[in-house]
PDB file of C-alpha atoms in Angstrom:
ATOM      1  CA  MET A  31       0.000   0.000   0.000  1.00  0.00           C
ATOM      2  CA  GLN A  32       2.763   2.407   0.959  1.00  0.00           C
ATOM      3  CA  LYS A  33       4.666   1.482  -2.197  1.00  0.00           C
ATOM      4  CA  GLU A  34       1.623   2.259  -4.328  1.00  0.00           C
ATOM      5  CA  ILE A  35       1.240   5.649  -2.625  1.00  0.00           C
ATOM      6  CA  MET A  36       4.908   6.471  -3.297  1.00  0.00           C
ATOM      7  CA  ILE A  37       4.508   5.491  -6.975  1.00  0.00           C
ATOM      8  CA  SER A  38       1.391   7.669  -7.235  1.00  0.00           C
ATOM      9  CA  ILE A  39       3.191  10.663  -5.680  1.00  0.00           C
ATOM     10  CA  LYS A  40       6.176  10.189  -7.993  1.00  0.00           C
ATOM     11  CA  SER A  41       3.869   9.942 -11.007  1.00  0.00           C
ATOM     12  CA  LYS A  42       2.086  13.166 -10.049  1.00  0.00           C
ATOM     13  CA  THR A  43       5.431  14.910  -9.479  1.00  0.00           C
ATOM     14  CA  ASN A  44       6.632  13.847 -12.933  1.00  0.00           C
ATOM     15  CA  LEU A  45       3.426  15.127 -14.528  1.00  0.00           C
ATOM     16  CA  PHE A  46       3.805  18.432 -12.660  1.00  0.00           C
ATOM     17  CA  ASN A  47       7.414  18.728 -13.884  1.00  0.00           C
ATOM     18  CA  ILE A  48       6.313  18.056 -17.461  1.00  0.00           C
ATOM     19  CA  LEU A  49       3.571  20.674 -17.122  1.00  0.00           C
ATOM     20  CA  ILE A  50       5.987  23.336 -15.815  1.00  0.00           C
ATOM     21  CA  PHE A  51       8.562  22.495 -18.490  1.00  0.00           C
ATOM     22  CA  SER A  52       5.884  22.733 -21.201  1.00  0.00           C
ATOM     23  CA  ILE A  53       4.700  26.119 -19.907  1.00  0.00           C
ATOM     24  CA  GLY A  54       8.292  27.361 -19.832  1.00  0.00           C
ATOM     25  CA  ALA A  55       8.982  26.008 -23.328  1.00  0.00           C
ATOM     26  CA  ILE A  56       5.841  27.679 -24.723  1.00  0.00           C
ATOM     27  CA  LEU A  57       6.647  30.959 -22.974  1.00  0.00           C
ATOM     28  CA  PHE A  58      10.279  31.023 -24.133  1.00  0.00           C
ATOM     29  CA  THR A  59       9.317  29.982 -27.664  1.00  0.00           C
ATOM     30  CA  TYR A  60       6.779  32.811 -27.726  1.00  0.00           C
ATOM     31  CA  ALA A  61       9.471  35.228 -26.571  1.00  0.00           C
ATOM     32  CA  SER A  62      11.944  33.883 -29.112  1.00  0.00           C
ATOM     33  CA  ASN A  63       9.903  34.971 -32.114  1.00  0.00           C
ATOM     34  CA  TYR A  64       6.434  33.508 -32.321  1.00  0.00           C
ATOM     35  CA  GLY A  65       3.950  36.099 -31.126  1.00  0.00           C
ATOM     36  CA  MET A  66       6.581  38.789 -30.630  1.00  0.00           C
ATOM     37  CA  PRO A  67       8.147  40.830 -33.443  1.00  0.00           C
ATOM     38  CA  ILE A  68      11.610  39.675 -34.475  1.00  0.00           C
ATOM     39  CA  ILE A  69      14.065  42.440 -33.715  1.00  0.00           C
ATOM     40  CA  VAL A  70      17.696  41.771 -34.596  1.00  0.00           C
ATOM     41  CA  HIS A  71      19.998  43.192 -31.950  1.00  0.00           C
ATOM     42  CA  PRO A  72      23.333  44.627 -33.220  1.00  0.00           C
ATOM     43  CA  ASP A  73      25.210  42.104 -31.062  1.00  0.00           C
ATOM     44  CA  GLU A  74      23.312  39.296 -32.769  1.00  0.00           C
ATOM     45  CA  VAL A  75      24.559  40.521 -36.153  1.00  0.00           C
ATOM     46  CA  THR A  76      28.146  40.441 -34.847  1.00  0.00           C
ATOM     47  CA  GLN A  77      27.617  36.941 -33.495  1.00  0.00           C
ATOM     48  CA  LEU A  78      26.188  35.675 -36.774  1.00  0.00           C
ATOM     49  CA  LYS A  79      29.023  37.336 -38.674  1.00  0.00           C
ATOM     50  CA  ASN A  80      31.554  35.360 -36.647  1.00  0.00           C
ATOM     51  CA  ILE A  81      29.576  32.114 -36.822  1.00  0.00           C
ATOM     52  CA  TYR A  82      29.213  32.346 -40.595  1.00  0.00           C
ATOM     53  CA  GLY A  83      32.853  33.417 -40.822  1.00  0.00           C
ATOM     54  CA  MET A  84      33.993  30.309 -38.952  1.00  0.00           C
ATOM     55  CA  LEU A  85      31.920  28.160 -41.295  1.00  0.00           C
ATOM     56  CA  GLN A  86      33.204  29.990 -44.360  1.00  0.00           C
ATOM     57  CA  TYR A  87      36.876  29.747 -43.391  1.00  0.00           C
ATOM     58  CA  LYS A  88      36.477  26.300 -41.765  1.00  0.00           C
ATOM     59  CA  THR A  89      38.041  27.408 -38.501  1.00  0.00           C
ATOM     60  CA  LEU A  90      37.230  27.712 -34.799  1.00  0.00           C
ATOM     61  CA  ILE A  91      39.175  30.963 -34.552  1.00  0.00           C
ATOM     62  CA  MET A  92      36.844  33.960 -34.523  1.00  0.00           C
ATOM     63  CA  PRO A  93      37.582  35.921 -37.722  1.00  0.00           C
ATOM     64  CA  TYR A  94      36.072  39.206 -36.524  1.00  0.00           C
ATOM     65  CA  ALA A  95      36.116  41.290 -33.338  1.00  0.00           C
ATOM     66  CA  SER A  96      33.358  40.711 -30.801  1.00  0.00           C
ATOM     67  CA  ALA A  97      32.560  41.767 -27.252  1.00  0.00           C
ATOM     68  CA  TYR A  98      31.648  38.132 -26.557  1.00  0.00           C
ATOM     69  CA  SER A  99      34.050  35.262 -26.024  1.00  0.00           C
ATOM     70  CA  ALA A 100      34.482  32.531 -28.617  1.00  0.00           C
ATOM     71  CA  TRP A 101      32.530  30.124 -26.391  1.00  0.00           C
ATOM     72  CA  ILE A 102      29.274  32.006 -26.905  1.00  0.00           C
ATOM     73  CA  HIS A 103      29.744  31.613 -30.655  1.00  0.00           C
ATOM     74  CA  TYR A 104      30.541  27.902 -30.269  1.00  0.00           C
ATOM     75  CA  PHE A 105      27.318  27.555 -28.280  1.00  0.00           C
ATOM     76  CA  TYR A 106      25.333  28.567 -31.378  1.00  0.00           C
ATOM     77  CA  LEU A 107      27.600  27.043 -34.017  1.00  0.00           C
ATOM     78  CA  LEU A 108      26.123  23.528 -34.157  1.00  0.00           C
ATOM     79  CA  PRO A 109      22.466  24.702 -34.093  1.00  0.00           C
ATOM     80  CA  THR A 110      23.305  27.020 -36.998  1.00  0.00           C
ATOM     81  CA  ILE A 111      24.782  24.100 -38.968  1.00  0.00           C
ATOM     82  CA  PHE A 112      21.733  21.945 -38.217  1.00  0.00           C
ATOM     83  CA  TYR A 113      19.348  24.728 -39.232  1.00  0.00           C
ATOM     84  CA  TRP A 114      20.914  25.278 -42.626  1.00  0.00           C
ATOM     85  CA  GLY A 115      21.329  21.529 -43.104  1.00  0.00           C
ATOM     86  CA  PHE A 116      17.589  21.202 -42.546  1.00  0.00           C
ATOM     87  CA  GLU A 117      16.958  23.977 -45.073  1.00  0.00           C
ATOM     88  CA  TYR A 118      19.184  22.207 -47.596  1.00  0.00           C
ATOM     89  CA  LEU A 119      17.376  18.881 -47.165  1.00  0.00           C
ATOM     90  CA  PHE A 120      13.775  20.071 -47.026  1.00  0.00           C
ATOM     91  CA  ASN A 121      13.627  23.409 -48.867  1.00  0.00           C
ATOM     92  CA  SER A 122      12.548  22.551 -52.422  1.00  0.00           C
ATOM     93  CA  ASP A 123      13.952  25.862 -53.717  1.00  0.00           C
ATOM     94  CA  ILE A 124      17.511  24.859 -52.760  1.00  0.00           C
ATOM     95  CA  ASN A 125      19.063  22.243 -55.057  1.00  0.00           C
ATOM     96  CA  SER A 126      22.805  22.697 -54.510  1.00  0.00           C
ATOM     97  CA  ILE A 127      25.368  23.887 -51.964  1.00  0.00           C
ATOM     98  CA  SER A 128      25.971  27.030 -54.002  1.00  0.00           C
ATOM     99  CA  GLU A 129      22.247  27.836 -53.908  1.00  0.00           C
ATOM    100  CA  LEU A 130      22.262  27.197 -50.156  1.00  0.00           C
ATOM    101  CA  LYS A 131      25.135  29.646 -49.682  1.00  0.00           C
ATOM    102  CA  LEU A 132      23.319  32.308 -51.713  1.00  0.00           C
ATOM    103  CA  TYR A 133      20.088  31.689 -49.825  1.00  0.00           C
ATOM    104  CA  ALA A 134      21.876  31.890 -46.462  1.00  0.00           C
ATOM    105  CA  MET A 135      23.605  35.119 -47.498  1.00  0.00           C
ATOM    106  CA  ASN A 136      20.288  36.752 -48.382  1.00  0.00           C
ATOM    107  CA  ASN A 137      18.484  35.338 -45.332  1.00  0.00           C
ATOM    108  CA  TYR A 138      21.285  35.284 -42.771  1.00  0.00           C
ATOM    109  CA  HIS A 139      18.943  36.324 -39.954  1.00  0.00           C
ATOM    110  CA  ALA A 140      16.432  33.508 -40.608  1.00  0.00           C
ATOM    111  CA  VAL A 141      18.334  31.244 -38.210  1.00  0.00           C
ATOM    112  CA  ILE A 142      17.896  33.607 -35.240  1.00  0.00           C
ATOM    113  CA  PRO A 143      14.480  32.317 -33.988  1.00  0.00           C
ATOM    114  CA  THR A 144      15.843  28.754 -33.991  1.00  0.00           C
ATOM    115  CA  LEU A 145      18.932  29.818 -32.045  1.00  0.00           C
ATOM    116  CA  ARG A 146      16.756  31.678 -29.540  1.00  0.00           C
ATOM    117  CA  VAL A 147      14.563  28.621 -28.979  1.00  0.00           C
ATOM    118  CA  PHE A 148      17.640  26.399 -28.643  1.00  0.00           C
ATOM    119  CA  SER A 149      19.189  28.751 -26.097  1.00  0.00           C
ATOM    120  CA  ALA A 150      15.934  29.082 -24.137  1.00  0.00           C
ATOM    121  CA  LEU A 151      15.378  25.317 -23.940  1.00  0.00           C
ATOM    122  CA  ILE A 152      18.946  24.709 -22.750  1.00  0.00           C
ATOM    123  CA  PHE A 153      18.415  27.381 -20.105  1.00  0.00           C
ATOM    124  CA  LEU A 154      15.080  25.861 -19.099  1.00  0.00           C
ATOM    125  CA  THR A 155      16.790  22.487 -18.653  1.00  0.00           C
ATOM    126  CA  SER A 156      19.457  24.127 -16.486  1.00  0.00           C
ATOM    127  CA  LEU A 157      16.706  25.587 -14.272  1.00  0.00           C
ATOM    128  CA  PHE A 158      15.408  22.077 -13.663  1.00  0.00           C
ATOM    129  CA  ALA A 159      18.954  20.940 -12.849  1.00  0.00           C
ATOM    130  CA  LEU A 160      19.228  23.726 -10.275  1.00  0.00           C
ATOM    131  CA  LYS A 161      15.761  22.840  -9.005  1.00  0.00           C
ATOM    132  CA  THR A 162      17.026  19.326  -8.321  1.00  0.00           C
ATOM    133  CA  ILE A 163      19.834  20.710  -6.147  1.00  0.00           C
ATOM    134  CA  ILE A 164      17.467  22.936  -4.153  1.00  0.00           C
ATOM    135  CA  GLU A 165      15.003  20.083  -3.751  1.00  0.00           C
ATOM    136  CA  ASN A 166      17.673  17.834  -2.241  1.00  0.00           C
ATOM    137  CA  THR A 167      19.499  20.438  -0.169  1.00  0.00           C
ATOM    138  CA  VAL A 168      16.587  22.587   1.052  1.00  0.00           C
ATOM    139  CA  ASN A 169      13.120  21.241   0.288  1.00  0.00           C
ATOM    140  CA  LYS A 170      10.743  20.567  -2.584  1.00  0.00           C
ATOM    141  CA  VAL A 171       8.504  23.587  -1.938  1.00  0.00           C
ATOM    142  CA  GLN A 172      11.396  26.060  -2.156  1.00  0.00           C
ATOM    143  CA  ALA A 173      12.637  24.287  -5.288  1.00  0.00           C
ATOM    144  CA  TYR A 174       9.343  24.754  -7.121  1.00  0.00           C
ATOM    145  CA  ILE A 175       8.989  28.344  -5.938  1.00  0.00           C
ATOM    146  CA  PHE A 176      12.411  29.086  -7.429  1.00  0.00           C
ATOM    147  CA  LEU A 177      11.535  27.287 -10.663  1.00  0.00           C
ATOM    148  CA  ILE A 178       8.208  29.059 -11.198  1.00  0.00           C
ATOM    149  CA  ILE A 179       9.619  32.514 -10.370  1.00  0.00           C
ATOM    150  CA  ALA A 180      12.569  31.955 -12.733  1.00  0.00           C
ATOM    151  CA  ILE A 181      10.373  30.808 -15.619  1.00  0.00           C
ATOM    152  CA  LEU A 182       7.907  33.689 -15.206  1.00  0.00           C
ATOM    153  CA  SER A 183      10.618  36.317 -14.693  1.00  0.00           C
ATOM    154  CA  PRO A 184      10.187  39.193 -17.206  1.00  0.00           C
ATOM    155  CA  TRP A 185      13.993  39.564 -17.300  1.00  0.00           C
ATOM    156  CA  ILE A 186      14.343  35.943 -18.441  1.00  0.00           C
ATOM    157  CA  VAL A 187      11.596  36.281 -21.057  1.00  0.00           C
ATOM    158  CA  ILE A 188      13.115  39.505 -22.416  1.00  0.00           C
ATOM    159  CA  ASN A 189      16.594  37.988 -22.665  1.00  0.00           C
ATOM    160  CA  ALA A 190      15.151  34.899 -24.351  1.00  0.00           C
ATOM    161  CA  HIS A 191      14.194  37.277 -27.180  1.00  0.00           C
ATOM    162  CA  ASN A 192      17.814  37.471 -28.341  1.00  0.00           C
ATOM    163  CA  ILE A 193      20.879  35.225 -28.676  1.00  0.00           C
ATOM    164  CA  LYS A 194      23.158  37.344 -26.554  1.00  0.00           C
ATOM    165  CA  HIS A 195      25.276  36.030 -23.696  1.00  0.00           C
ATOM    166  CA  TRP A 196      23.155  36.097 -20.540  1.00  0.00           C
ATOM    167  CA  ILE A 197      20.946  33.079 -21.173  1.00  0.00           C
ATOM    168  CA  PRO A 198      23.643  30.587 -22.322  1.00  0.00           C
ATOM    169  CA  ASP A 199      26.130  31.775 -19.697  1.00  0.00           C
ATOM    170  CA  LEU A 200      23.609  31.399 -16.886  1.00  0.00           C
ATOM    171  CA  ALA A 201      22.713  27.952 -18.198  1.00  0.00           C
ATOM    172  CA  LEU A 202      26.369  26.870 -18.144  1.00  0.00           C
ATOM    173  CA  VAL A 203      26.845  28.190 -14.596  1.00  0.00           C
ATOM    174  CA  PHE A 204      23.671  26.432 -13.388  1.00  0.00           C
ATOM    175  CA  PHE A 205      24.829  23.171 -14.977  1.00  0.00           C
ATOM    176  CA  SER A 206      28.214  23.647 -13.285  1.00  0.00           C
ATOM    177  CA  PHE A 207      26.451  23.793  -9.909  1.00  0.00           C
ATOM    178  CA  TYR A 208      24.560  20.624 -10.763  1.00  0.00           C
ATOM    179  CA  PHE A 209      27.752  18.725 -11.607  1.00  0.00           C
ATOM    180  CA  TYR A 210      29.404  20.018  -8.425  1.00  0.00           C
ATOM    181  CA  TYR A 211      26.395  18.717  -6.505  1.00  0.00           C
ATOM    182  CA  LYS A 212      26.786  15.347  -8.279  1.00  0.00           C
ATOM    183  CA  TYR A 213      30.459  15.358  -7.295  1.00  0.00           C
ATOM    184  CA  GLN A 214      29.537  15.946  -3.657  1.00  0.00           C
ATOM    185  CA  ILE A 215      27.122  13.017  -3.486  1.00  0.00           C
ATOM    186  CA  THR A 216      29.017  10.535  -5.720  1.00  0.00           C
ATOM    187  CA  LYS A 217      32.662  11.541  -4.999  1.00  0.00           C
ATOM    188  CA  LYS A 218      33.419  11.063  -8.721  1.00  0.00           C
ATOM    189  CA  VAL A 219      36.149  13.496  -9.764  1.00  0.00           C
ATOM    190  CA  ARG A 220      34.935  13.726 -13.352  1.00  0.00           C
ATOM    191  CA  PHE A 221      31.887  15.659 -12.148  1.00  0.00           C
ATOM    192  CA  LEU A 222      34.218  18.128 -10.423  1.00  0.00           C
ATOM    193  CA  PHE A 223      36.080  18.775 -13.675  1.00  0.00           C
ATOM    194  CA  PHE A 224      32.843  19.078 -15.675  1.00  0.00           C
ATOM    195  CA  SER A 225      31.608  21.600 -13.111  1.00  0.00           C
ATOM    196  CA  PHE A 226      34.694  23.818 -13.161  1.00  0.00           C
ATOM    197  CA  ILE A 227      34.994  23.689 -16.959  1.00  0.00           C
ATOM    198  CA  LEU A 228      31.380  24.787 -17.459  1.00  0.00           C
ATOM    199  CA  PHE A 229      31.712  27.497 -14.806  1.00  0.00           C
ATOM    200  CA  SER A 230      34.910  28.851 -16.411  1.00  0.00           C
ATOM    201  CA  ILE A 231      33.268  28.974 -19.839  1.00  0.00           C
ATOM    202  CA  GLY A 232      30.136  30.560 -18.379  1.00  0.00           C
ATOM    203  CA  VAL A 233      32.006  33.466 -16.746  1.00  0.00           C
ATOM    204  CA  MET A 234      34.257  34.069 -19.726  1.00  0.00           C
ATOM    205  CA  THR A 235      31.824  36.588 -21.276  1.00  0.00           C
ATOM    206  CA  THR A 236      29.424  37.357 -18.426  1.00  0.00           C
ATOM    207  CA  TYR A 237      32.219  37.917 -15.931  1.00  0.00           C
ATOM    208  CA  THR A 238      29.880  39.168 -13.169  1.00  0.00           C
ATOM    209  CA  LEU A 239      28.562  35.608 -12.822  1.00  0.00           C
ATOM    210  CA  ILE A 240      31.820  34.743 -11.077  1.00  0.00           C
ATOM    211  CA  PHE A 241      30.191  36.061  -7.893  1.00  0.00           C
ATOM    212  CA  LEU A 242      27.724  33.174  -8.083  1.00  0.00           C
ATOM    213  CA  GLY A 243      30.724  30.979  -7.310  1.00  0.00           C
ATOM    214  CA  VAL A 244      29.805  31.411  -3.652  1.00  0.00           C
ATOM    215  CA  TYR A 245      27.277  28.644  -4.290  1.00  0.00           C
ATOM    216  CA  PHE A 246      30.203  26.207  -4.547  1.00  0.00           C
ATOM    217  CA  ILE A 247      31.071  27.136  -0.955  1.00  0.00           C
ATOM    218  CA  LEU A 248      27.507  26.511   0.225  1.00  0.00           C
ATOM    219  CA  LEU A 249      27.364  23.130  -1.491  1.00  0.00           C
ATOM    220  CA  HIS A 250      30.778  22.089  -0.182  1.00  0.00           C
ATOM    221  CA  TYR A 251      29.990  22.888   3.438  1.00  0.00           C
ATOM    222  CA  LYS A 252      26.558  21.316   3.094  1.00  0.00           C
ATOM    223  CA  TYR A 253      28.191  17.930   2.462  1.00  0.00           C
ATOM    224  CA  LYS A 254      31.661  18.425   4.002  1.00  0.00           C
ATOM    225  CA  PRO A 255      31.064  20.909   6.844  1.00  0.00           C
ATOM    226  CA  TYR A 256      34.488  20.522   8.470  1.00  0.00           C
ATOM    227  CA  ASN A 257      36.694  19.542   5.555  1.00  0.00           C
ATOM    228  CA  HIS A 258      38.539  22.825   4.873  1.00  0.00           C
ATOM    229  CA  LYS A 259      41.465  21.049   3.197  1.00  0.00           C
ATOM    230  CA  VAL A 260      39.292  19.659   0.396  1.00  0.00           C
ATOM    231  CA  PHE A 261      37.610  23.041   0.008  1.00  0.00           C
ATOM    232  CA  PHE A 262      40.906  24.854  -0.603  1.00  0.00           C
ATOM    233  CA  ARG A 263      41.962  22.079  -2.962  1.00  0.00           C
ATOM    234  CA  ASP A 264      38.758  22.617  -4.962  1.00  0.00           C
ATOM    235  CA  VAL A 265      39.304  26.395  -4.993  1.00  0.00           C
ATOM    236  CA  GLY A 266      42.851  25.905  -6.272  1.00  0.00           C
ATOM    237  CA  LEU A 267      41.642  23.567  -9.003  1.00  0.00           C
ATOM    238  CA  LEU A 268      38.928  26.036 -10.044  1.00  0.00           C
ATOM    239  CA  LEU A 269      41.481  28.848 -10.315  1.00  0.00           C
ATOM    240  CA  ILE A 270      43.754  26.661 -12.450  1.00  0.00           C
ATOM    241  CA  VAL A 271      40.883  25.760 -14.797  1.00  0.00           C
ATOM    242  CA  LEU A 272      39.754  29.398 -14.955  1.00  0.00           C
ATOM    243  CA  VAL A 273      43.239  30.705 -15.825  1.00  0.00           C
ATOM    244  CA  PHE A 274      43.603  27.948 -18.413  1.00  0.00           C
ATOM    245  CA  PHE A 275      40.366  29.007 -20.142  1.00  0.00           C
ATOM    246  CA  ILE A 276      41.385  32.663 -20.036  1.00  0.00           C
ATOM    247  CA  TYR A 277      44.581  31.697 -21.837  1.00  0.00           C
ATOM    248  CA  ILE A 278      42.739  29.490 -24.340  1.00  0.00           C
ATOM    249  CA  SER A 279      40.116  32.176 -24.978  1.00  0.00           C
ATOM    250  CA  SER A 280      42.811  34.743 -25.746  1.00  0.00           C
ATOM    251  CA  ASN A 281      43.964  32.549 -28.622  1.00  0.00           C
ATOM    252  CA  LEU A 282      40.577  31.903 -30.162  1.00  0.00           C
ATOM    253  CA  GLY A 283      40.132  35.255 -31.876  1.00  0.00           C
ATOM    254  CA  GLN A 284      39.215  38.806 -31.054  1.00  0.00           C
ATOM    255  CA  GLY A 285      36.580  37.983 -28.471  1.00  0.00           C
ATOM    256  CA  GLY A 286      36.196  39.562 -25.078  1.00  0.00           C
ATOM    257  CA  ASN A 287      36.753  37.513 -21.951  1.00  0.00           C
ATOM    258  CA  ILE A 288      36.844  37.948 -18.198  1.00  0.00           C
ATOM    259  CA  ALA A 289      40.402  39.330 -18.345  1.00  0.00           C
ATOM    260  CA  THR A 290      39.596  42.033 -20.904  1.00  0.00           C
ATOM    261  CA  VAL A 291      36.171  42.754 -19.393  1.00  0.00           C
ATOM    262  CA  ALA A 292      34.464  42.082 -22.723  1.00  0.00           C
ATOM    263  CA  THR A 293      36.366  44.779 -24.619  1.00  0.00           C
ATOM    264  CA  GLY A 294      36.748  42.586 -27.668  1.00  0.00           C
ATOM    265  CA  GLU A 295      40.536  42.897 -27.528  1.00  0.00           C
ATOM    266  CA  TYR A 296      43.170  40.217 -27.284  1.00  0.00           C
ATOM    267  CA  LEU A 297      44.314  39.329 -23.805  1.00  0.00           C
ATOM    268  CA  ASN A 298      47.186  41.590 -22.777  1.00  0.00           C
ATOM    269  CA  LEU A 299      48.704  40.589 -19.473  1.00  0.00           C
ATOM    270  CA  ASN A 300      49.785  44.146 -18.690  1.00  0.00           C
ATOM    271  CA  ILE A 301      46.196  45.474 -18.735  1.00  0.00           C
ATOM    272  CA  LYS A 302      44.446  42.620 -16.954  1.00  0.00           C
ATOM    273  CA  PHE A 303      43.815  44.703 -13.848  1.00  0.00           C
ATOM    274  CA  GLU A 304      42.987  48.003 -15.561  1.00  0.00           C
ATOM    275  CA  PHE A 305      39.283  47.587 -14.788  1.00  0.00           C
ATOM    276  CA  ILE A 306      40.117  47.298 -11.059  1.00  0.00           C
ATOM    277  CA  LYS A 307      42.268  50.444 -11.102  1.00  0.00           C
ATOM    278  CA  GLN A 308      39.645  52.324 -13.112  1.00  0.00           C
ATOM    279  CA  TYR A 309      36.964  51.352 -10.612  1.00  0.00           C
ATOM    280  CA  MET A 310      39.114  52.508  -7.672  1.00  0.00           C
ATOM    281  CA  TYR A 311      39.993  55.830  -9.309  1.00  0.00           C
ATOM    282  CA  ASN A 312      36.322  56.595  -9.993  1.00  0.00           C
ATOM    283  CA  GLN A 313      35.236  56.122  -6.387  1.00  0.00           C
TER     284      GLN A 313
END
């Protein structure tokens, strides 16, 4: 009898999760294009220019300057390839690769709604990943309150109406927290590396998200309340991974990163701390 009750509760919870996900998917899809006018942001044009440039020159090095890191462009690279591959296969007006290139050149912005939906759905999935953490570290009620508020947030809906950096970066950071949580409960080191890699990529463009790193501290001391040695080891590893990605990002084209504060310039070690000095001088 008790087993049947547990199965019934689990079934209802799954249905509720599907319902919330569906509402979020519909809302984000609506914000992405359907029902709202498509407005191409100047940053989106720069992003598409780099994405198409990488495809044209068959390279992962960003060919043009951008305020965003290369990782944001990689985030949208595969969906762009899939979109135009779909057009090539199912658009009866396109009969050759040369016609596809001409069609893409004249309709370069046609891919934007698809990229917005892709970004929004990845972000929605990351919200559910974060909900799982809250559900298991706090309680289920707080987890669903967070989820519903996040999905209905006007800021989220507005930012889902473009392919800029906030939505994918937040998704990567949320997934990094999920993998760190998995590391804490399974003790599998691979989850620790996945977590720090995703976090480093996520803060590469949206550098202010680095302050969310305090959540790592909360999760660590939730499961290892007195193990300071492991905590400092994890911090050291995160710093190593972060510096490594700063170095890698500086060699992937003229994209901004956390060290250049999204200026779109190459990483110059002698100006890494200019933004700190500028902030102090302006106080």
